[in-house]
Amino acid sequence: MYDVLVVGTGPAGCMTAKMTAEAGYKVLLVEKMQLPREKSCSGILIKKSIDMVEGEFGKIPDAVLCRPTKNKGIIINDEENRVFKFESEGLNVWRNLFDQWLVSGAENAGVEFRQSTAVISCEEMQDHVLVTLQGNEIYHERAKIVVAGDGAASNLKKNLLKTQDSYIFTYQTFCSGTVDLDYNFFHAFMQPQLSQYDAWFNVKDDFLIFGIAVKDFNKIKGYHEKFLSFLASNFKAEIKSFVKGEVGIMPCVLPEYRVDLGIGRVLFVGEAANFLNPIGEGISSALASGYAAAEAIKSTYDVSEDVDVPALLNAYEKNVEPDKQYMIRQWKLLARISPKFSHLG
Ligand SMILES: Cc1cc2nc3c(=O)[nH]c(=O)nc-3n(C[C@H](O)[C@H](O)[C@H](O)COP(=O)(O)OP(=O)(O)OC[C@H]3O[C@@H](n4cnc5c(N)ncnc54)[C@H](O)[C@@H]3O)c2cc1C
């Protein structure tokens, strides 16, 4: 019997796993992919993310950074081509290496880690959760508490809550070439002809990265082409070679915006819970919700007794409320810049 079984090695899952292991719980962390696994992401750590990671895991190593190592902030181009510059120092990481480093921090704290192992389902029993896993074969584990940090597409949440979430699809290409934009900033473009959400440009090592986000998956390539022509006409973009393209998903923050924090002994963290800040910044809220879940476990589960199940979810709700409010404030700020997001304005 594990005290805590954590699903997914994103920032949310790693944070909960490390903190609960450090507090003395018997923790199993499982990841369906083999590490280092790819996660489509711009890999910008804002200051809040850096502070949370360095507070729990220690200094972020140079080996996970890419050039320009320091991100100086974000430049937003609104619907009317007005420019809003928000300066703040962040870091530029490769997510596959960064997440692998988080996992090694969790293992050093005593977490047992299994990769190439997917959680297929969770069934709540009298005093534990029966978890079905698939590695080389299908088998079961038992845990007092499960923390699902399985990302935007969370199958565990879909199965347990029977919810139908809607998604934003992203497509970004890694290219070589030049463009007349400051490489030290992340650039977001809100013009509706360029995407159904936002379009962006950033740099990682020798790659220029051009991304767009849509609600309608079939329109991905069309919007991406329009974005590249827009950058060619307005910012002298010259693409010499196309290296790769990748698709990702994010939760679609809807007018009836809600977070799903859990049910019974299963807590949802990070994007599985619908945490996502504007312009697709989700690492800080993944870390914060992972932290809040760990604190909730620590305050409501004494291993000599059983888990106080109602208190667990209440504690998590209470701990994460400031982050939820912060996120809503951020969406409202964006709505003032871009009416596309005015449902939260
Ligand atoms: C194109 C793009 C750009 C982005 N850029 C940024 C950025 O620059 N900065 C930022 O802060 N945020 C960014 N984000 C958002 C950020 O990537 C996410 O918010 C963040 O990764 C969420 O973390 P998480 O821990 O909730 O889940 P994830 O990081 O998605 O991790 C989930 C993990 O669970 C694993 N998993 C899934 N199902 C199972 C299962 N059944 N069993 C076992 N394992 C499972 C997955 O393989 C994965 O490793 C971006 C997102 C996209 C799509």
Tab-separated table of C-alpha atoms and ligand atoms in Angstrom:
chain	number	residue	atom	x	y	z
A	1	MET	CA	0.000	0.000	0.000
A	2	TYR	CA	1.418	3.388	-1.012
A	3	ASP	CA	0.441	6.484	0.924
A	4	VAL	CA	0.448	8.608	-2.230
A	5	LEU	CA	0.494	7.535	-5.885
A	6	VAL	CA	1.266	10.446	-8.206
A	7	VAL	CA	0.461	10.274	-11.924
A	8	GLY	CA	2.618	12.260	-14.369
A	9	THR	CA	6.061	13.845	-14.251
A	10	GLY	CA	5.074	17.392	-15.186
A	11	PRO	CA	5.830	20.176	-12.703
A	12	ALA	CA	2.573	19.540	-10.796
A	13	GLY	CA	3.160	15.832	-10.193
A	14	CYS	CA	6.855	16.242	-9.397
A	15	MET	CA	6.120	18.942	-6.833
A	16	THR	CA	3.543	16.827	-4.961
A	17	ALA	CA	5.688	13.690	-5.149
A	18	LYS	CA	8.806	15.369	-3.784
A	19	MET	CA	7.066	17.238	-0.980
A	20	THR	CA	5.081	14.249	0.271
A	21	ALA	CA	8.109	11.924	0.165
A	22	GLU	CA	10.088	14.489	2.123
A	23	ALA	CA	7.323	14.537	4.716
A	24	GLY	CA	7.860	10.782	5.217
A	25	TYR	CA	5.045	9.289	3.106
A	26	LYS	CA	5.596	6.231	0.920
A	27	VAL	CA	5.234	7.708	-2.586
A	28	LEU	CA	5.080	6.140	-6.055
A	29	LEU	CA	5.426	8.428	-9.118
A	30	VAL	CA	4.442	6.956	-12.483
A	31	GLU	CA	4.948	8.320	-15.996
A	32	LYS	CA	3.539	6.773	-19.148
A	33	MET	CA	6.473	7.921	-21.303
A	34	GLN	CA	10.158	7.130	-21.075
A	35	LEU	CA	12.301	10.032	-19.807
A	36	PRO	CA	13.415	12.440	-21.057
A	37	ARG	CA	9.979	12.758	-22.675
A	38	GLU	CA	8.932	15.592	-24.980
A	39	LYS	CA	6.292	18.036	-23.782
A	40	SER	CA	5.265	20.702	-26.273
A	41	CYS	CA	6.018	23.916	-24.393
A	42	SER	CA	7.787	27.252	-24.890
A	43	GLY	CA	9.680	26.447	-21.709
A	44	ILE	CA	9.625	29.928	-20.195
A	45	LEU	CA	9.815	29.872	-16.406
A	46	ILE	CA	8.400	33.096	-14.978
A	47	LYS	CA	9.795	34.389	-11.682
A	48	LYS	CA	7.060	32.684	-9.642
A	49	SER	CA	7.981	29.319	-11.205
A	50	ILE	CA	11.693	29.857	-10.581
A	51	ASP	CA	11.073	30.788	-6.949
A	52	MET	CA	8.864	27.763	-6.328
A	53	VAL	CA	11.212	25.329	-8.057
A	54	GLU	CA	14.356	26.680	-6.423
A	55	GLY	CA	12.603	26.764	-3.030
A	56	GLU	CA	11.858	23.024	-3.226
A	57	PHE	CA	14.360	21.478	-5.669
A	58	GLY	CA	17.408	23.752	-5.385
A	59	LYS	CA	19.161	25.785	-8.060
A	60	ILE	CA	18.010	25.096	-11.611
A	61	PRO	CA	21.071	23.599	-13.363
A	62	ASP	CA	22.591	25.209	-16.473
A	63	ALA	CA	22.250	21.857	-18.249
A	64	VAL	CA	18.460	22.309	-18.607
A	65	LEU	CA	18.663	25.890	-19.945
A	66	CYS	CA	18.699	26.989	-23.576
A	67	ARG	CA	19.839	30.239	-25.195
A	68	PRO	CA	18.930	32.995	-24.544
A	69	THR	CA	19.049	31.569	-21.031
A	70	LYS	CA	17.301	34.601	-19.550
A	71	ASN	CA	13.854	35.555	-20.781
A	72	LYS	CA	13.246	39.281	-20.303
A	73	GLY	CA	9.438	39.161	-20.385
A	74	ILE	CA	6.570	39.220	-22.827
A	75	ILE	CA	5.582	41.587	-25.646
A	76	ILE	CA	1.881	41.428	-26.546
A	77	ASN	CA	0.640	42.746	-29.897
A	78	ASP	CA	-3.107	43.342	-29.601
A	79	GLU	CA	-5.850	43.182	-32.254
A	80	GLU	CA	-5.033	46.722	-33.383
A	81	ASN	CA	-1.277	46.098	-33.538
A	82	ARG	CA	-0.707	48.076	-30.347
A	83	VAL	CA	2.267	46.804	-28.379
A	84	PHE	CA	2.296	46.067	-24.632
A	85	LYS	CA	5.655	45.231	-23.117
A	86	PHE	CA	5.806	43.463	-19.731
A	87	GLU	CA	9.385	43.201	-18.484
A	88	SER	CA	10.253	40.547	-15.916
A	89	GLU	CA	13.154	38.135	-15.620
A	90	GLY	CA	12.517	34.500	-16.350
A	91	LEU	CA	14.448	31.475	-17.553
A	92	ASN	CA	14.360	29.576	-20.832
A	93	VAL	CA	14.425	25.783	-20.320
A	94	TRP	CA	14.085	22.634	-22.416
A	95	ARG	CA	11.059	20.958	-20.868
A	96	ASN	CA	12.280	17.400	-21.464
A	97	LEU	CA	15.491	18.085	-19.499
A	98	PHE	CA	13.863	20.312	-16.893
A	99	ASP	CA	11.151	17.747	-16.051
A	100	GLN	CA	13.731	14.954	-15.908
A	101	TRP	CA	15.716	17.024	-13.420
A	102	LEU	CA	12.539	17.503	-11.318
A	103	VAL	CA	12.060	13.730	-11.284
A	104	SER	CA	15.615	13.159	-10.081
A	105	GLY	CA	14.944	15.677	-7.270
A	106	ALA	CA	11.837	13.707	-6.318
A	107	GLU	CA	13.772	10.415	-6.380
A	108	ASN	CA	16.478	11.903	-4.170
A	109	ALA	CA	13.755	12.756	-1.676
A	110	GLY	CA	12.730	9.082	-1.535
A	111	VAL	CA	10.083	8.821	-4.275
A	112	GLU	CA	9.880	5.461	-6.065
A	113	PHE	CA	9.667	6.203	-9.798
A	114	ARG	CA	8.362	4.034	-12.645
A	115	GLN	CA	8.537	5.248	-16.239
A	116	SER	CA	6.890	3.722	-19.333
A	117	THR	CA	3.984	3.009	-16.987
A	118	ALA	CA	0.525	4.426	-17.607
A	119	VAL	CA	-2.249	4.628	-15.066
A	120	ILE	CA	-5.322	3.277	-16.802
A	121	SER	CA	-7.943	3.706	-14.093
A	122	CYS	CA	-8.595	4.387	-10.432
A	123	GLU	CA	-11.355	2.828	-8.396
A	124	GLU	CA	-12.155	4.086	-4.936
A	125	MET	CA	-12.482	1.239	-2.396
A	126	GLN	CA	-13.461	1.334	1.284
A	127	ASP	CA	-10.142	2.671	2.619
A	128	HIS	CA	-7.885	3.088	-0.429
A	129	VAL	CA	-7.781	3.587	-4.198
A	130	LEU	CA	-7.234	0.573	-6.437
A	131	VAL	CA	-5.045	1.752	-9.321
A	132	THR	CA	-4.726	-0.177	-12.586
A	133	LEU	CA	-1.414	0.359	-14.370
A	134	GLN	CA	0.066	-0.707	-17.658
A	135	GLY	CA	3.819	-1.259	-17.925
A	136	ASN	CA	4.980	-4.394	-19.699
A	137	GLU	CA	1.761	-5.893	-18.396
A	138	ILE	CA	-1.406	-4.760	-16.668
A	139	TYR	CA	-1.253	-4.860	-12.874
A	140	HIS	CA	-2.643	-3.126	-9.775
A	141	GLU	CA	-1.340	-1.015	-6.922
A	142	ARG	CA	-3.154	0.306	-3.875
A	143	ALA	CA	-2.752	3.815	-2.520
A	144	LYS	CA	-4.387	5.816	0.233
A	145	ILE	CA	-4.413	8.914	-1.985
A	146	VAL	CA	-3.925	9.401	-5.740
A	147	VAL	CA	-2.743	12.709	-7.179
A	148	ALA	CA	-3.468	13.022	-10.902
A	149	GLY	CA	-1.023	15.367	-12.607
A	150	ASP	CA	-1.666	13.784	-16.003
A	151	GLY	CA	-1.994	17.044	-17.926
A	152	ALA	CA	-4.664	18.776	-20.002
A	153	ALA	CA	-5.951	15.565	-21.578
A	154	SER	CA	-6.344	13.869	-18.162
A	155	ASN	CA	-8.040	10.544	-18.799
A	156	LEU	CA	-8.305	9.955	-15.081
A	157	LYS	CA	-10.408	13.077	-14.665
A	158	LYS	CA	-12.585	12.224	-17.655
A	159	ASN	CA	-13.249	8.743	-16.255
A	160	LEU	CA	-13.863	9.822	-12.686
A	161	LEU	CA	-15.875	13.011	-13.237
A	162	LYS	CA	-17.448	12.053	-16.564
A	163	THR	CA	-16.722	15.576	-17.761
A	164	GLN	CA	-16.227	16.620	-21.354
A	165	ASP	CA	-13.507	19.277	-21.357
A	166	SER	CA	-12.763	21.446	-24.362
A	167	TYR	CA	-9.238	22.072	-25.531
A	168	ILE	CA	-7.052	24.520	-27.352
A	169	PHE	CA	-4.748	22.856	-29.884
A	170	THR	CA	-1.296	24.296	-30.438
A	171	TYR	CA	1.086	23.903	-33.325
A	172	GLN	CA	4.639	25.191	-33.282
A	173	THR	CA	7.447	24.838	-35.778
A	174	PHE	CA	11.178	24.877	-35.066
A	175	CYS	CA	13.031	26.681	-37.860
A	176	SER	CA	16.349	28.263	-38.682
A	177	GLY	CA	16.460	31.773	-40.108
A	178	THR	CA	16.046	35.346	-38.918
A	179	VAL	CA	13.239	37.662	-37.825
A	180	ASP	CA	13.302	41.267	-36.733
A	181	LEU	CA	12.006	40.724	-33.184
A	182	ASP	CA	13.904	40.907	-29.876
A	183	TYR	CA	14.996	37.307	-29.200
A	184	ASN	CA	15.178	37.957	-25.452
A	185	PHE	CA	11.394	38.331	-25.182
A	186	PHE	CA	8.435	36.034	-25.731
A	187	HIS	CA	6.182	37.640	-28.377
A	188	ALA	CA	2.416	37.050	-28.393
A	189	PHE	CA	0.121	38.172	-31.218
A	190	MET	CA	-3.604	38.497	-30.543
A	191	GLN	CA	-4.742	39.536	-34.059
A	192	PRO	CA	-7.775	37.315	-34.872
A	193	GLN	CA	-6.615	36.623	-38.436
A	194	LEU	CA	-3.479	34.902	-37.041
A	195	SER	CA	-5.043	32.388	-34.638
A	196	GLN	CA	-8.197	31.488	-32.750
A	197	TYR	CA	-6.399	32.142	-29.451
A	198	ASP	CA	-2.897	33.553	-29.754
A	199	ALA	CA	0.135	33.218	-31.988
A	200	TRP	CA	3.685	33.464	-30.660
A	201	PHE	CA	7.355	33.659	-31.415
A	202	ASN	CA	10.294	32.723	-29.182
A	203	VAL	CA	13.843	31.435	-29.499
A	204	LYS	CA	15.465	28.302	-28.064
A	205	ASP	CA	19.153	27.757	-28.853
A	206	ASP	CA	19.430	27.933	-32.654
A	207	PHE	CA	15.705	27.484	-33.267
A	208	LEU	CA	13.202	30.187	-34.116
A	209	ILE	CA	9.856	28.906	-32.878
A	210	PHE	CA	6.589	30.021	-34.470
A	211	GLY	CA	3.379	28.851	-32.819
A	212	ILE	CA	-0.355	29.290	-33.126
A	213	ALA	CA	-3.308	28.066	-31.054
A	214	VAL	CA	-6.746	27.127	-32.388
A	215	LYS	CA	-10.026	25.702	-31.155
A	216	ASP	CA	-10.664	23.970	-34.469
A	217	PHE	CA	-7.903	21.414	-35.065
A	218	ASN	CA	-8.452	21.390	-38.856
A	219	LYS	CA	-7.441	25.047	-39.074
A	220	ILE	CA	-3.985	24.587	-37.549
A	221	LYS	CA	-1.921	24.658	-40.742
A	222	GLY	CA	-3.923	27.492	-42.356
A	223	TYR	CA	-3.447	29.830	-39.400
A	224	HIS	CA	0.220	28.893	-39.119
A	225	GLU	CA	0.837	29.856	-42.755
A	226	LYS	CA	-0.953	33.178	-42.218
A	227	PHE	CA	1.196	33.858	-39.149
A	228	LEU	CA	4.422	33.209	-41.063
A	229	SER	CA	3.358	35.522	-43.920
A	230	PHE	CA	2.408	38.182	-41.371
A	231	LEU	CA	5.872	37.965	-39.783
A	232	ALA	CA	7.529	38.048	-43.220
A	233	SER	CA	5.613	41.226	-44.183
A	234	ASN	CA	5.862	43.024	-40.855
A	235	PHE	CA	9.053	41.736	-39.186
A	236	LYS	CA	11.236	40.644	-42.122
A	237	ALA	CA	10.995	36.954	-41.169
A	238	GLU	CA	13.205	34.796	-43.387
A	239	ILE	CA	12.974	31.066	-42.806
A	240	LYS	CA	15.958	29.095	-44.103
A	241	SER	CA	14.915	25.620	-42.999
A	242	PHE	CA	12.093	23.864	-41.236
A	243	VAL	CA	13.371	21.419	-38.624
A	244	LYS	CA	10.242	20.035	-36.974
A	245	GLY	CA	6.639	20.774	-36.079
A	246	GLU	CA	4.803	19.696	-32.945
A	247	VAL	CA	1.213	19.650	-31.772
A	248	GLY	CA	0.142	20.204	-28.168
A	249	ILE	CA	-3.011	20.828	-26.187
A	250	MET	CA	-4.049	23.151	-23.379
A	251	PRO	CA	-7.272	23.439	-21.403
A	252	CYS	CA	-9.668	25.928	-23.001
A	253	VAL	CA	-10.565	28.457	-20.339
A	254	LEU	CA	-14.288	28.944	-20.849
A	255	PRO	CA	-16.773	31.613	-19.739
A	256	GLU	CA	-18.100	29.217	-17.114
A	257	TYR	CA	-14.515	28.792	-16.008
A	258	ARG	CA	-14.042	26.162	-13.325
A	259	VAL	CA	-11.256	24.175	-11.751
A	260	ASP	CA	-11.773	20.488	-10.912
A	261	LEU	CA	-9.862	19.744	-7.746
A	262	GLY	CA	-10.759	16.130	-7.127
A	263	ILE	CA	-13.189	13.519	-5.967
A	264	GLY	CA	-12.842	11.351	-2.866
A	265	ARG	CA	-9.241	10.220	-2.471
A	266	VAL	CA	-8.177	11.450	-5.923
A	267	LEU	CA	-6.888	15.021	-6.276
A	268	PHE	CA	-6.296	16.731	-9.643
A	269	VAL	CA	-3.350	19.105	-9.998
A	270	GLY	CA	-1.935	21.335	-12.751
A	271	GLU	CA	-3.641	21.291	-16.141
A	272	ALA	CA	-5.592	18.160	-15.168
A	273	ALA	CA	-7.412	20.478	-12.736
A	274	ASN	CA	-7.741	23.184	-15.460
A	275	PHE	CA	-5.050	25.461	-14.091
A	276	LEU	CA	-3.681	27.663	-16.859
A	277	ASN	CA	-2.730	31.331	-16.932
A	278	PRO	CA	-3.182	33.565	-20.005
A	279	ILE	CA	-0.846	33.200	-23.003
A	280	GLY	CA	-0.492	29.528	-22.072
A	281	GLU	CA	1.608	30.046	-18.941
A	282	GLY	CA	0.865	26.985	-16.830
A	283	ILE	CA	4.073	25.893	-15.125
A	284	SER	CA	3.657	28.279	-12.174
A	285	SER	CA	0.073	27.160	-11.502
A	286	ALA	CA	1.061	23.499	-11.955
A	287	LEU	CA	3.758	23.935	-9.309
A	288	ALA	CA	1.456	25.929	-7.025
A	289	SER	CA	-1.380	23.383	-7.224
A	290	GLY	CA	1.085	20.509	-6.718
A	291	TYR	CA	2.367	22.341	-3.642
A	292	ALA	CA	-1.159	23.003	-2.343
A	293	ALA	CA	-2.118	19.329	-2.786
A	294	ALA	CA	0.987	18.189	-0.887
A	295	GLU	CA	0.217	20.577	1.973
A	296	ALA	CA	-3.378	19.310	2.051
A	297	ILE	CA	-2.153	15.701	2.312
A	298	LYS	CA	0.267	16.618	5.090
A	299	SER	CA	-2.458	18.333	7.112
A	300	THR	CA	-5.149	15.648	6.754
A	301	TYR	CA	-3.385	12.285	6.562
A	302	ASP	CA	-1.665	10.797	9.558
A	303	VAL	CA	-0.276	7.363	8.531
A	304	SER	CA	-1.233	5.835	11.889
A	305	GLU	CA	-4.886	6.556	11.030
A	306	ASP	CA	-6.802	6.668	7.748
A	307	VAL	CA	-7.144	9.753	5.505
A	308	ASP	CA	-9.812	12.252	6.536
A	309	VAL	CA	-11.266	12.219	3.004
A	310	PRO	CA	-13.671	15.226	3.132
A	311	ALA	CA	-11.023	17.274	4.964
A	312	LEU	CA	-8.439	16.406	2.274
A	313	LEU	CA	-10.376	18.035	-0.568
A	314	ASN	CA	-11.439	20.966	1.626
A	315	ALA	CA	-7.833	21.629	2.619
A	316	TYR	CA	-6.674	21.457	-1.003
A	317	GLU	CA	-9.469	23.838	-2.090
A	318	LYS	CA	-8.510	26.293	0.626
A	319	ASN	CA	-4.756	26.069	-0.056
A	320	VAL	CA	-5.125	26.607	-3.797
A	321	GLU	CA	-7.702	29.420	-3.644
A	322	PRO	CA	-5.119	32.275	-3.808
A	323	ASP	CA	-3.644	30.756	-6.991
A	324	LYS	CA	-7.080	30.377	-8.519
A	325	GLN	CA	-7.856	34.019	-7.737
A	326	TYR	CA	-4.480	35.090	-9.159
A	327	MET	CA	-5.259	33.192	-12.348
A	328	ILE	CA	-8.678	34.842	-12.716
A	329	ARG	CA	-7.069	38.286	-12.218
A	330	GLN	CA	-4.555	37.493	-14.971
A	331	TRP	CA	-7.320	36.465	-17.404
A	332	LYS	CA	-9.190	39.686	-16.603
A	333	LEU	CA	-6.041	41.698	-17.316
A	334	LEU	CA	-5.672	39.980	-20.677
A	335	ALA	CA	-9.357	40.616	-21.424
A	336	ARG	CA	-8.680	44.354	-21.083
A	337	ILE	CA	-5.945	44.088	-23.720
A	338	SER	CA	-7.736	41.627	-25.999
A	339	PRO	CA	-11.572	41.503	-26.216
A	340	LYS	CA	-11.262	37.908	-27.508
A	341	PHE	CA	-10.877	36.942	-23.845
A	342	SER	CA	-13.577	39.301	-22.554
A	343	HIS	CA	-15.708	36.475	-21.162
A	344	LEU	CA	-13.663	36.919	-17.977
A	345	GLY	CA	-13.496	40.698	-18.154
B	1	LIG	C1	2.753	25.080	-26.950
B	1	LIG	C2	2.758	25.303	-25.475
B	1	LIG	C3	3.615	26.243	-24.934
B	1	LIG	C4	3.641	26.447	-23.558
B	1	LIG	N1	4.557	27.312	-23.048
B	1	LIG	C5	4.625	27.521	-21.714
B	1	LIG	C6	5.623	28.371	-21.155
B	1	LIG	O1	6.487	28.906	-21.849
B	1	LIG	N2	5.623	28.552	-19.819
B	1	LIG	C7	4.686	27.981	-19.012
B	1	LIG	O2	4.701	28.233	-17.800
B	1	LIG	N3	3.762	27.142	-19.507
B	1	LIG	C8	3.716	26.874	-20.829
B	1	LIG	N4	2.802	25.998	-21.331
B	1	LIG	C9	1.894	25.314	-20.413
B	1	LIG	C10	2.639	24.210	-19.647
B	1	LIG	O3	3.327	23.406	-20.564
B	1	LIG	C11	1.654	23.385	-18.840
B	1	LIG	O4	0.746	24.241	-18.166
B	1	LIG	C12	2.348	22.516	-17.812
B	1	LIG	O5	3.238	21.621	-18.406
B	1	LIG	C13	1.302	21.734	-17.010
B	1	LIG	O6	1.982	20.921	-16.113
B	1	LIG	P1	1.303	19.628	-15.516
B	1	LIG	O7	2.257	19.107	-14.506
B	1	LIG	O8	-0.085	19.897	-15.119
B	1	LIG	O9	1.171	18.586	-16.738
B	1	LIG	P2	2.172	18.161	-17.906
B	1	LIG	O10	3.399	18.961	-17.889
B	1	LIG	O11	1.352	18.123	-19.138
B	1	LIG	O12	2.588	16.679	-17.495
B	1	LIG	C14	1.661	15.617	-17.528
B	1	LIG	C15	2.460	14.317	-17.500
B	1	LIG	O13	1.575	13.236	-17.263
B	1	LIG	C16	1.944	12.149	-18.102
B	1	LIG	N5	0.757	11.312	-18.240
B	1	LIG	C17	-0.401	11.616	-18.899
B	1	LIG	N6	-1.284	10.619	-18.757
B	1	LIG	C18	-0.689	9.663	-17.985
B	1	LIG	C19	-1.112	8.405	-17.478
B	1	LIG	N7	-2.342	7.926	-17.732
B	1	LIG	N8	-0.258	7.664	-16.754
B	1	LIG	C20	0.994	8.147	-16.475
B	1	LIG	N9	1.451	9.349	-16.930
B	1	LIG	C21	0.600	10.097	-17.659
B	1	LIG	C22	2.376	12.842	-19.389
B	1	LIG	O14	3.164	11.998	-20.204
B	1	LIG	C23	3.156	14.024	-18.816
B	1	LIG	O15	4.487	13.684	-18.568
B	1	LIG	C24	2.757	25.731	-22.702
B	1	LIG	C25	1.868	24.803	-23.252
B	1	LIG	C26	1.861	24.572	-24.623
B	1	LIG	C27	0.944	23.531	-25.194
